[in-house]
CSV table of C-alpha atoms (C1' of nucleotides) in Angstrom, one decimal:
chain,number,residue,atom,x,y,z
A,1,UNK,CA,19.8,-21.5,-29.7
A,2,UNK,CA,17.9,-18.6,-31.2
A,3,UNK,CA,18.1,-14.9,-31.6
A,4,UNK,CA,15.4,-13.6,-29.6
A,5,UNK,CA,14.0,-10.4,-30.0
A,6,UNK,CA,11.5,-10.3,-27.1
A,7,UNK,CA,11.8,-11.2,-23.8
A,8,UNK,CA,8.4,-10.9,-22.5
A,9,UNK,CA,8.8,-12.7,-19.1
A,10,UNK,CA,11.7,-10.2,-18.2
A,11,UNK,CA,9.7,-7.3,-19.7
A,12,UNK,CA,6.9,-8.3,-17.3
A,13,UNK,CA,8.9,-8.4,-14.4
A,14,UNK,CA,10.5,-5.0,-15.1
A,15,UNK,CA,6.8,-3.3,-15.6
A,16,UNK,CA,5.7,-5.2,-12.5
A,17,UNK,CA,8.7,-3.9,-10.4
A,18,UNK,CA,7.9,-0.3,-11.7
A,19,UNK,CA,4.4,-0.7,-11.0
A,20,UNK,CA,5.1,-1.9,-7.4
A,21,UNK,CA,7.3,1.4,-6.5
A,22,UNK,CA,4.9,3.6,-8.3
A,23,UNK,CA,1.7,2.7,-6.9
A,24,UNK,CA,1.8,-0.7,-4.6
A,25,UNK,CA,1.3,-4.1,-4.9
A,26,UNK,CA,-2.4,-3.9,-4.4
A,27,UNK,CA,-3.1,-1.1,-6.6
A,28,UNK,CA,-2.0,-2.6,-9.9
A,29,UNK,CA,-3.5,-5.4,-12.2
A,30,UNK,CA,-2.4,-7.9,-14.7
A,31,UNK,CA,-4.4,-5.8,-17.2
A,32,UNK,CA,-1.9,-2.7,-16.4
A,33,UNK,CA,1.1,-5.0,-17.4
A,34,UNK,CA,-0.3,-6.5,-20.4
A,35,UNK,CA,-1.7,-3.1,-21.9
A,36,UNK,CA,2.0,-1.6,-21.5
A,37,UNK,CA,3.4,-4.7,-23.5
A,38,UNK,CA,0.7,-4.7,-25.7
A,39,UNK,CA,-0.4,-8.4,-25.2
A,40,UNK,CA,-3.1,-9.8,-23.6
A,41,UNK,CA,-3.7,-10.4,-19.7
A,42,UNK,CA,-3.6,-14.2,-20.3
A,43,UNK,CA,-0.3,-13.7,-21.4
A,44,UNK,CA,1.1,-12.6,-18.3
A,45,UNK,CA,-0.9,-15.4,-16.5
A,46,UNK,CA,1.1,-17.9,-18.7
A,47,UNK,CA,4.6,-16.5,-17.6
A,48,UNK,CA,3.3,-15.9,-13.9
A,49,UNK,CA,0.2,-17.8,-13.3
A,50,UNK,CA,-0.7,-15.7,-10.3
A,51,UNK,CA,0.4,-12.4,-8.9
A,52,UNK,CA,2.2,-13.7,-6.0
A,53,UNK,CA,4.4,-15.7,-8.7
A,54,UNK,CA,5.3,-12.5,-10.1
A,55,UNK,CA,6.0,-11.1,-6.7
A,56,UNK,CA,8.1,-13.9,-5.6
A,57,UNK,CA,10.4,-14.1,-8.6
A,58,UNK,CA,10.9,-10.3,-8.3
A,59,UNK,CA,12.0,-10.8,-4.9
A,60,UNK,CA,14.0,-13.6,-5.6
A,61,UNK,CA,16.0,-11.4,-7.9
A,62,UNK,CA,16.4,-8.7,-5.5
A,63,UNK,CA,17.7,-11.2,-3.3
A,64,UNK,CA,20.5,-12.5,-5.7
A,65,UNK,CA,21.2,-8.7,-6.5
A,66,UNK,CA,21.8,-8.0,-2.9
A,67,UNK,CA,23.7,-11.0,-2.4
A,68,UNK,CA,26.2,-10.1,-5.1
A,69,UNK,CA,26.3,-6.5,-3.9
A,70,UNK,CA,27.1,-8.2,-0.4
A,71,UNK,CA,29.9,-9.8,-1.7
A,72,UNK,CA,31.1,-7.1,-4.1
A,73,UNK,CA,31.2,-4.7,-0.7
A,74,UNK,CA,32.9,-7.3,1.4
A,75,UNK,CA,35.8,-8.0,-1.3
A,76,UNK,CA,36.1,-4.3,-2.3
A,77,UNK,CA,39.0,-1.8,-1.0
A,78,UNK,CA,36.5,1.3,-1.0
A,79,UNK,CA,36.2,3.6,1.8
A,80,UNK,CA,33.4,2.4,4.0
A,81,UNK,CA,31.5,5.6,3.5
A,82,UNK,CA,31.7,5.1,-0.4
A,83,UNK,CA,30.5,1.6,0.2
A,84,UNK,CA,27.5,3.2,1.9
A,85,UNK,CA,27.2,5.7,-1.0
A,86,UNK,CA,26.9,2.6,-3.3
A,87,UNK,CA,24.1,1.4,-1.4
A,88,UNK,CA,22.0,4.4,-0.9
A,89,UNK,CA,22.3,5.9,-4.5
A,90,UNK,CA,19.7,4.0,-6.0
A,91,UNK,CA,16.9,5.6,-3.4
A,92,UNK,CA,17.8,8.8,-4.9
A,93,UNK,CA,16.7,7.6,-8.5
A,94,UNK,CA,13.7,6.4,-6.7
A,95,UNK,CA,12.4,10.0,-5.6
A,96,UNK,CA,13.3,11.3,-9.3
A,97,UNK,CA,10.9,8.4,-10.5
A,98,UNK,CA,8.2,9.3,-8.2
A,99,UNK,CA,8.6,6.2,-6.8
A,100,UNK,CA,9.3,4.2,-3.4
A,101,UNK,CA,11.5,1.1,-2.4
A,102,UNK,CA,10.3,-2.3,-3.1
A,103,UNK,CA,10.9,-3.3,0.7
A,104,UNK,CA,9.0,0.0,1.8
A,105,UNK,CA,6.1,-0.7,-0.6
A,106,UNK,CA,5.8,-4.2,0.0
A,107,UNK,CA,6.1,-3.7,3.8
A,108,UNK,CA,3.1,-1.6,3.7
A,109,UNK,CA,1.1,-4.2,2.4
A,110,UNK,CA,2.5,-7.2,4.3
A,111,UNK,CA,-0.9,-8.1,6.1
A,112,UNK,CA,-2.2,-8.8,2.8
A,113,UNK,CA,0.2,-11.1,1.3
A,114,UNK,CA,0.3,-14.6,1.0
A,115,UNK,CA,2.4,-16.7,3.3
A,116,UNK,CA,5.2,-17.7,0.6
A,117,UNK,CA,5.7,-13.9,0.0
A,118,UNK,CA,5.8,-12.9,3.8
A,119,UNK,CA,8.9,-15.6,4.0
A,120,UNK,CA,10.9,-14.1,1.1
A,121,UNK,CA,10.2,-10.5,2.0
A,122,UNK,CA,11.6,-11.3,5.5
A,123,UNK,CA,14.6,-13.0,4.1
A,124,UNK,CA,15.3,-9.9,1.9
A,125,UNK,CA,15.0,-7.6,4.6
A,126,UNK,CA,17.3,-9.6,6.8
A,127,UNK,CA,19.8,-9.9,3.8
A,128,UNK,CA,19.5,-5.9,3.5
A,129,UNK,CA,19.9,-5.1,6.9
A,130,UNK,CA,22.9,-7.5,7.2
A,131,UNK,CA,24.4,-5.9,4.4
A,132,UNK,CA,24.5,-2.7,5.9
A,133,UNK,CA,25.5,-3.9,9.3
A,134,UNK,CA,28.2,-6.1,8.0
A,135,UNK,CA,29.5,-2.7,6.2
A,136,UNK,CA,29.1,-0.5,9.4
A,137,UNK,CA,31.0,-3.2,11.3
A,138,UNK,CA,34.0,-3.2,9.0
A,139,UNK,CA,34.0,0.2,8.7
A,140,UNK,CA,34.3,0.8,12.4
A,141,UNK,CA,37.0,-1.7,12.7
A,142,UNK,CA,39.1,0.1,9.9
A,143,UNK,CA,38.5,3.2,11.8
A,144,UNK,CA,36.9,4.7,9.0
A,145,UNK,CA,33.4,5.0,10.5
A,146,UNK,CA,32.4,6.3,13.8
A,147,UNK,CA,29.0,5.1,15.7
A,148,UNK,CA,28.3,4.1,19.4
A,149,UNK,CA,25.1,2.2,18.8
A,150,UNK,CA,25.1,-1.7,18.1
A,151,UNK,CA,25.7,-1.9,14.4
A,152,UNK,CA,22.4,-3.7,13.8
A,153,UNK,CA,20.5,-0.8,15.4
A,154,UNK,CA,22.6,1.9,13.4
A,155,UNK,CA,21.8,-0.3,10.2
A,156,UNK,CA,17.9,-0.1,11.1
A,157,UNK,CA,18.2,3.7,11.4
A,158,UNK,CA,19.8,4.2,8.0
A,159,UNK,CA,17.5,1.7,6.4
A,160,UNK,CA,14.2,3.4,8.0
A,161,UNK,CA,15.8,6.9,7.1
A,162,UNK,CA,15.8,5.5,3.4
A,163,UNK,CA,12.8,3.6,3.3
A,164,UNK,CA,10.4,6.4,4.7
A,165,UNK,CA,12.8,9.1,3.1
A,166,UNK,CA,11.6,8.3,-0.2
A,167,UNK,CA,8.3,7.8,0.7
A,168,UNK,CA,7.8,11.1,2.7
A,169,UNK,CA,10.1,13.2,-0.1
A,170,UNK,CA,7.6,12.3,-2.9
A,171,UNK,CA,5.3,14.2,-0.8
A,172,UNK,CA,7.3,17.0,0.7
A,173,UNK,CA,9.9,17.2,-1.9
A,174,UNK,CA,13.2,16.0,-3.2
A,175,UNK,CA,15.1,18.3,-1.0
A,176,UNK,CA,14.2,16.3,1.9
A,177,UNK,CA,15.6,13.2,0.8
A,178,UNK,CA,18.7,15.0,0.0
A,179,UNK,CA,18.8,16.2,3.7
A,180,UNK,CA,18.4,13.2,5.2
A,181,UNK,CA,20.8,11.0,2.7
A,182,UNK,CA,23.6,13.7,3.7
A,183,UNK,CA,23.0,13.6,7.5
A,184,UNK,CA,23.3,9.8,7.5
A,185,UNK,CA,26.7,9.9,5.8
A,186,UNK,CA,27.8,12.9,7.8
A,187,UNK,CA,26.9,11.2,10.8
A,188,UNK,CA,29.0,8.5,10.2
A,189,UNK,CA,32.0,10.5,9.5
A,190,UNK,CA,34.8,9.9,12.3
B,1,UNK,CA,-31.1,16.3,22.0
B,2,UNK,CA,-31.5,12.4,21.9
B,3,UNK,CA,-29.7,9.7,23.8
B,4,UNK,CA,-27.6,8.1,21.1
B,5,UNK,CA,-27.0,4.6,21.5
B,6,UNK,CA,-25.1,4.3,18.5
B,7,UNK,CA,-22.8,6.3,16.4
B,8,UNK,CA,-22.5,4.6,13.4
B,9,UNK,CA,-20.6,7.4,11.4
B,10,UNK,CA,-17.9,7.4,14.2
B,11,UNK,CA,-17.6,3.5,14.0
B,12,UNK,CA,-17.1,3.7,10.6
B,13,UNK,CA,-14.2,5.9,10.7
B,14,UNK,CA,-12.8,4.0,13.6
B,15,UNK,CA,-12.9,0.6,11.5
B,16,UNK,CA,-11.3,2.6,8.4
B,17,UNK,CA,-8.6,3.9,10.2
B,18,UNK,CA,-7.8,0.5,11.8
B,19,UNK,CA,-7.9,-1.0,8.3
B,20,UNK,CA,-5.8,1.5,6.7
B,21,UNK,CA,-3.1,0.8,9.4
B,22,UNK,CA,-3.7,-3.1,9.0
B,23,UNK,CA,-3.9,-3.7,5.3
B,24,UNK,CA,-3.6,-0.3,3.5
B,25,UNK,CA,-6.0,1.8,1.8
B,26,UNK,CA,-6.3,-0.1,-1.5
B,27,UNK,CA,-6.7,-3.4,0.4
B,28,UNK,CA,-9.9,-2.5,2.1
B,29,UNK,CA,-13.4,-2.2,0.8
B,30,UNK,CA,-17.0,-0.8,2.1
B,31,UNK,CA,-18.1,-4.4,2.6
B,32,UNK,CA,-15.0,-5.0,5.2
B,33,UNK,CA,-16.4,-2.2,7.3
B,34,UNK,CA,-20.2,-2.9,6.7
B,35,UNK,CA,-19.7,-6.6,7.8
B,36,UNK,CA,-17.7,-5.6,11.0
B,37,UNK,CA,-20.4,-3.2,11.8
B,38,UNK,CA,-23.4,-5.8,10.6
B,39,UNK,CA,-24.6,-3.1,8.4
B,40,UNK,CA,-25.2,-2.9,4.7
B,41,UNK,CA,-22.4,-1.5,2.5
B,42,UNK,CA,-24.7,1.2,1.3
B,43,UNK,CA,-25.0,2.4,5.0
B,44,UNK,CA,-21.2,3.2,4.8
B,45,UNK,CA,-21.7,4.9,1.3
B,46,UNK,CA,-24.7,7.0,3.2
B,47,UNK,CA,-22.2,8.6,5.9
B,48,UNK,CA,-19.1,8.6,3.4
B,49,UNK,CA,-20.3,8.7,-0.1
B,50,UNK,CA,-17.2,7.7,-1.7
B,51,UNK,CA,-13.8,6.3,-0.3
B,52,UNK,CA,-12.1,9.2,-0.5
B,53,UNK,CA,-14.7,11.1,1.7
B,54,UNK,CA,-13.8,8.5,4.4
B,55,UNK,CA,-10.0,9.3,3.9
B,56,UNK,CA,-10.5,12.8,3.8
B,57,UNK,CA,-12.6,12.8,7.1
B,58,UNK,CA,-9.9,10.9,8.7
B,59,UNK,CA,-6.9,12.9,7.8
B,60,UNK,CA,-9.1,16.1,8.8
B,61,UNK,CA,-9.6,14.3,12.6
B,62,UNK,CA,-5.8,13.7,12.7
B,63,UNK,CA,-5.0,17.2,11.5
B,64,UNK,CA,-7.0,18.7,14.3
B,65,UNK,CA,-5.5,15.8,17.0
B,66,UNK,CA,-2.2,16.8,15.9
B,67,UNK,CA,-2.8,20.6,16.2
B,68,UNK,CA,-4.2,19.9,19.5
B,69,UNK,CA,-1.1,17.9,20.5
B,70,UNK,CA,1.2,20.8,19.0
B,71,UNK,CA,-0.4,23.3,21.3
B,72,UNK,CA,-0.1,20.9,24.2
B,73,UNK,CA,3.5,20.6,23.5
B,74,UNK,CA,4.1,24.2,23.1
B,75,UNK,CA,2.7,25.3,26.6
B,76,UNK,CA,3.9,22.1,28.5
B,77,UNK,CA,6.5,22.5,30.9
B,78,UNK,CA,7.5,18.8,30.5
B,79,UNK,CA,11.2,17.8,29.6
B,80,UNK,CA,11.6,18.1,25.9
B,81,UNK,CA,12.4,14.4,25.9
B,82,UNK,CA,9.3,13.3,27.7
B,83,UNK,CA,7.4,15.8,24.7
B,84,UNK,CA,9.1,13.7,22.2
B,85,UNK,CA,8.1,10.3,24.0
B,86,UNK,CA,4.8,11.6,24.2
B,87,UNK,CA,4.8,11.9,20.4
B,88,UNK,CA,6.5,8.6,20.0
B,89,UNK,CA,4.7,6.1,22.4
B,90,UNK,CA,1.7,5.7,19.7
B,91,UNK,CA,4.0,4.2,17.6
B,92,UNK,CA,4.9,1.3,19.8
B,93,UNK,CA,1.1,0.5,20.1
B,94,UNK,CA,1.0,0.2,16.4
B,95,UNK,CA,3.7,-2.7,16.3
B,96,UNK,CA,1.7,-4.3,19.0
B,97,UNK,CA,-1.5,-4.3,16.8
B,98,UNK,CA,0.5,-5.6,13.6
B,99,UNK,CA,-0.1,-2.1,12.3
B,100,UNK,CA,1.6,0.6,10.8
B,101,UNK,CA,0.9,4.5,10.9
B,102,UNK,CA,-1.3,6.2,8.7
B,103,UNK,CA,1.1,8.5,7.4
B,104,UNK,CA,3.5,5.5,6.3
B,105,UNK,CA,0.7,3.5,5.1
B,106,UNK,CA,-1.0,6.6,3.0
B,107,UNK,CA,2.3,7.7,1.6
B,108,UNK,CA,2.9,4.4,0.3
B,109,UNK,CA,-0.2,4.6,-1.6
B,110,UNK,CA,0.4,8.3,-2.5
B,111,UNK,CA,0.4,7.9,-6.2
B,112,UNK,CA,-3.1,6.3,-6.5
B,113,UNK,CA,-5.0,8.8,-4.5
B,114,UNK,CA,-7.5,11.6,-5.7
B,115,UNK,CA,-6.0,15.1,-5.5
B,116,UNK,CA,-7.9,16.2,-2.9
B,117,UNK,CA,-6.4,13.7,-0.7
B,118,UNK,CA,-2.9,14.4,-1.7
B,119,UNK,CA,-3.2,17.8,-0.7
B,120,UNK,CA,-4.8,16.8,2.6
B,121,UNK,CA,-2.0,14.3,3.6
B,122,UNK,CA,0.6,16.8,2.5
B,123,UNK,CA,-1.1,19.1,5.0
B,124,UNK,CA,-0.9,16.6,7.7
B,125,UNK,CA,2.7,15.6,7.2
B,126,UNK,CA,3.8,19.1,7.2
B,127,UNK,CA,2.1,19.6,10.6
B,128,UNK,CA,3.4,16.7,12.0
B,129,UNK,CA,7.1,17.6,11.0
B,130,UNK,CA,6.7,21.0,12.0
B,131,UNK,CA,5.4,19.7,15.3
B,132,UNK,CA,8.7,17.8,16.1
B,133,UNK,CA,10.7,20.4,14.4
B,134,UNK,CA,9.5,22.7,17.0
B,135,UNK,CA,9.8,20.8,20.1
B,136,UNK,CA,13.4,19.7,19.0
B,137,UNK,CA,14.2,23.5,18.6
B,138,UNK,CA,12.9,24.7,21.9
B,139,UNK,CA,14.6,21.7,23.3
B,140,UNK,CA,17.5,22.8,22.3
B,141,UNK,CA,17.3,26.2,23.3
B,142,UNK,CA,16.6,25.1,26.5
B,143,UNK,CA,19.7,23.1,26.8
B,144,UNK,CA,17.5,20.0,27.0
B,145,UNK,CA,18.3,18.4,23.7
B,146,UNK,CA,21.5,18.0,21.9
B,147,UNK,CA,21.8,17.7,17.8
B,148,UNK,CA,23.8,19.8,15.6
B,149,UNK,CA,21.9,19.1,11.8
B,150,UNK,CA,19.2,21.6,11.4
B,151,UNK,CA,15.8,20.8,13.4
B,152,UNK,CA,13.8,20.1,10.3
B,153,UNK,CA,16.2,17.5,9.1
B,154,UNK,CA,16.3,16.1,12.6
B,155,UNK,CA,12.6,15.7,12.8
B,156,UNK,CA,12.9,14.1,9.2
B,157,UNK,CA,15.2,11.6,10.6
B,158,UNK,CA,12.9,10.6,13.6
B,159,UNK,CA,10.0,10.8,11.5
B,160,UNK,CA,11.5,8.3,8.9
B,161,UNK,CA,12.6,6.3,11.8
B,162,UNK,CA,9.1,5.9,13.3
B,163,UNK,CA,7.2,5.6,10.0
B,164,UNK,CA,9.6,2.7,8.8
B,165,UNK,CA,10.3,1.3,12.1
B,166,UNK,CA,6.8,0.2,12.5
B,167,UNK,CA,6.9,-1.3,8.8
B,168,UNK,CA,10.1,-3.0,9.1
B,169,UNK,CA,9.5,-4.2,13.1
B,170,UNK,CA,5.9,-5.9,11.7
B,171,UNK,CA,8.4,-8.1,9.9
B,172,UNK,CA,11.5,-8.7,11.8
B,173,UNK,CA,10.2,-8.1,15.1
B,174,UNK,CA,9.1,-5.5,17.9
B,175,UNK,CA,12.5,-5.7,19.4
B,176,UNK,CA,13.8,-3.7,16.5
B,177,UNK,CA,11.3,-1.0,17.1
B,178,UNK,CA,12.3,-0.8,20.8
B,179,UNK,CA,15.9,-0.7,19.6
B,180,UNK,CA,14.9,2.3,17.2
B,181,UNK,CA,13.2,4.2,19.5
B,182,UNK,CA,15.7,4.0,22.5
B,183,UNK,CA,18.3,5.0,19.9
B,184,UNK,CA,16.2,8.1,18.8
B,185,UNK,CA,15.8,9.3,22.5
B,186,UNK,CA,19.5,8.4,23.4
B,187,UNK,CA,20.7,10.4,20.6
B,188,UNK,CA,19.1,13.4,21.4
B,189,UNK,CA,20.6,13.9,25.2
B,190,UNK,CA,23.0,16.4,26.1
C,1,DC,C1',-50.7,16.1,14.5
C,2,DT,C1',-48.4,16.2,10.5
C,3,DA,C1',-44.2,17.0,7.4
C,4,DA,C1',-39.9,16.6,7.3
C,5,DT,C1',-35.6,14.6,8.1
C,6,DT,C1',-32.5,10.8,9.6
C,7,DA,C1',-30.6,6.5,9.2
C,8,DC,C1',-30.8,3.1,7.3
C,9,DT,C1',-32.4,-1.5,3.8
C,10,DT,C1',-33.2,-3.7,-0.7
C,11,DA,C1',-31.9,-4.2,-4.9
C,12,DC,C1',-29.4,-3.1,-8.5
C,13,DT,C1',-25.6,-2.0,-12.1
C,14,DA,C1',-21.5,-1.1,-14.5
C,15,DA,C1',-16.4,-1.9,-14.3
C,16,DT,C1',-12.5,-4.2,-12.8
C,17,DT,C1',-10.4,-8.2,-10.6
C,18,DA,C1',-7.6,-12.5,-10.7
C,19,DG,C1',-7.9,-16.6,-13.1
C,20,DT,C1',-8.8,-20.6,-16.7
C,21,DA,C1',-10.0,-23.4,-20.7
C,22,DA,C1',-9.2,-24.1,-25.4
C,23,DG,C1',-7.3,-23.0,-29.6
C,24,DT,C1',-3.2,-21.6,-32.5
C,25,DA,C1',0.9,-20.2,-34.9
C,26,DA,C1',6.1,-21.0,-34.8
C,27,DT,C1',9.6,-22.8,-33.5
C,28,DT,C1',12.5,-26.7,-31.7
C,29,DT,C1',13.5,-31.4,-31.1
C,30,DA,C1',13.9,-36.2,-31.7
D,1,DT,C1',9.5,-34.4,-41.2
D,2,DA,C1',6.5,-35.8,-37.5
D,3,DA,C1',5.8,-34.7,-32.4
D,4,DA,C1',6.3,-31.7,-29.1
D,5,DT,C1',6.8,-27.5,-26.8
D,6,DT,C1',6.6,-22.6,-26.4
D,7,DA,C1',4.5,-18.4,-26.5
D,8,DC,C1',1.1,-16.6,-27.0
D,9,DT,C1',-4.8,-15.2,-28.5
D,10,DT,C1',-9.7,-15.6,-27.9
D,11,DA,C1',-13.3,-16.2,-25.0
D,12,DC,C1',-14.9,-16.8,-20.7
D,13,DT,C1',-16.1,-17.0,-15.6
D,14,DA,C1',-17.1,-15.9,-11.0
D,15,DA,C1',-15.9,-12.7,-7.4
D,16,DT,C1',-15.6,-8.1,-5.9
D,17,DT,C1',-15.5,-3.7,-6.3
D,18,DA,C1',-17.3,1.4,-5.6
D,19,DG,C1',-21.4,3.2,-6.1
D,20,DT,C1',-26.4,4.6,-6.6
D,21,DA,C1',-31.6,4.8,-6.6
D,22,DA,C1',-35.8,3.8,-4.2
D,23,DG,C1',-38.0,2.5,-0.6
D,24,DT,C1',-39.0,2.4,5.0
D,25,DA,C1',-39.3,2.8,9.7
D,26,DA,C1',-38.2,5.8,13.6
D,27,DT,C1',-37.5,10.1,15.2
D,28,DT,C1',-37.7,14.9,15.2
D,29,DA,C1',-39.5,20.0,14.3
D,30,DG,C1',-43.1,23.2,13.6
DNA sequence: CTAATTACTTACTAATTAGTAAGTAATTTA
DNA sequence: TAAATTACTTACTAATTAGTAAGTAATTAG
């Protein structure tokens, strides 16, 4: 076992994620990544042979992180509104960083992506919708949340508010996202 | 005055619009347009010297169309829900065409666009939000619509439901967009 | 009828793209 | 300690990109 001072593979993934959120999948190149890390573009190809390999790794990471969040929320004794806030909070950070969420970014580029990626992004979206849906369902059953439409539809409304909320707020200003976030939570209160 | 059998300039704009909605601004090239119209890529540059000129023309068109729609809706005696349906209906078509709306598409690419385009897209978004906001306000005053949050926030919620709704539905299926649309209108009913 | 204008094509350039093949220094394994 | 592996660099290629300059055929204007 060695003391690694660098973890280029991981750093590439972090930069890649930032670039997708900042400018989109089709607007960044391996040169952008290599310049930021002071390595050669071939080094990026060494770790991720093609751009789609990088994206697949990113999506796989997201899937495992959201699976963890799902388990955490299911076993947690937090109030459902707090659970939802836990899900929503990262989106506020995005607006501050002039960025949009991975799902919204990749969804916009969907038709340009190789099939393997399409399948993975669908898996991620299903997972995230399911996570919100389940939180809503549990919260309603516990009398902590109030909504009348099907849980999946309510989850879709929240997801779309957030995904497009960060997209719009980057242009019209953060206060619009703040208003959206507040409304989502207010609307669910009993 | 001549009988024009071709209007290449207009056709370029139509193809450009379709491509932006289908694959996004950064994923199409002048070659894509010229191939579809059986002309040379230099002919596209003749009509729109740069890609940004094309996009600016497109946005200018949208702005004038939405201004017309705004006037139409203001002077119309239609029930407010019908007015909103008139606004929402085109989005359903997008899902059928495997496409997303211009605003959502361009908003995702926002950080990669030249400043002149950024200004124009902001103008378009303000216009569209204003249009929905005004329809909501008038509808509420007339007792035709019911909502408790500020009109602008309600407009933002609807806009984000639609913009991200088509993005998601392209991946998860049309029925998700149908559910979203139905919920938006149902929620506003008195 | 001539000159100008329009709407292109031909032919190109410079930059950037994703990606590869071969080499190398340092580390790890057997 | 020799062999293999890891993590790169050097050096490149083929394709695609946005964009341009010069030429041309057809139409239009004076």
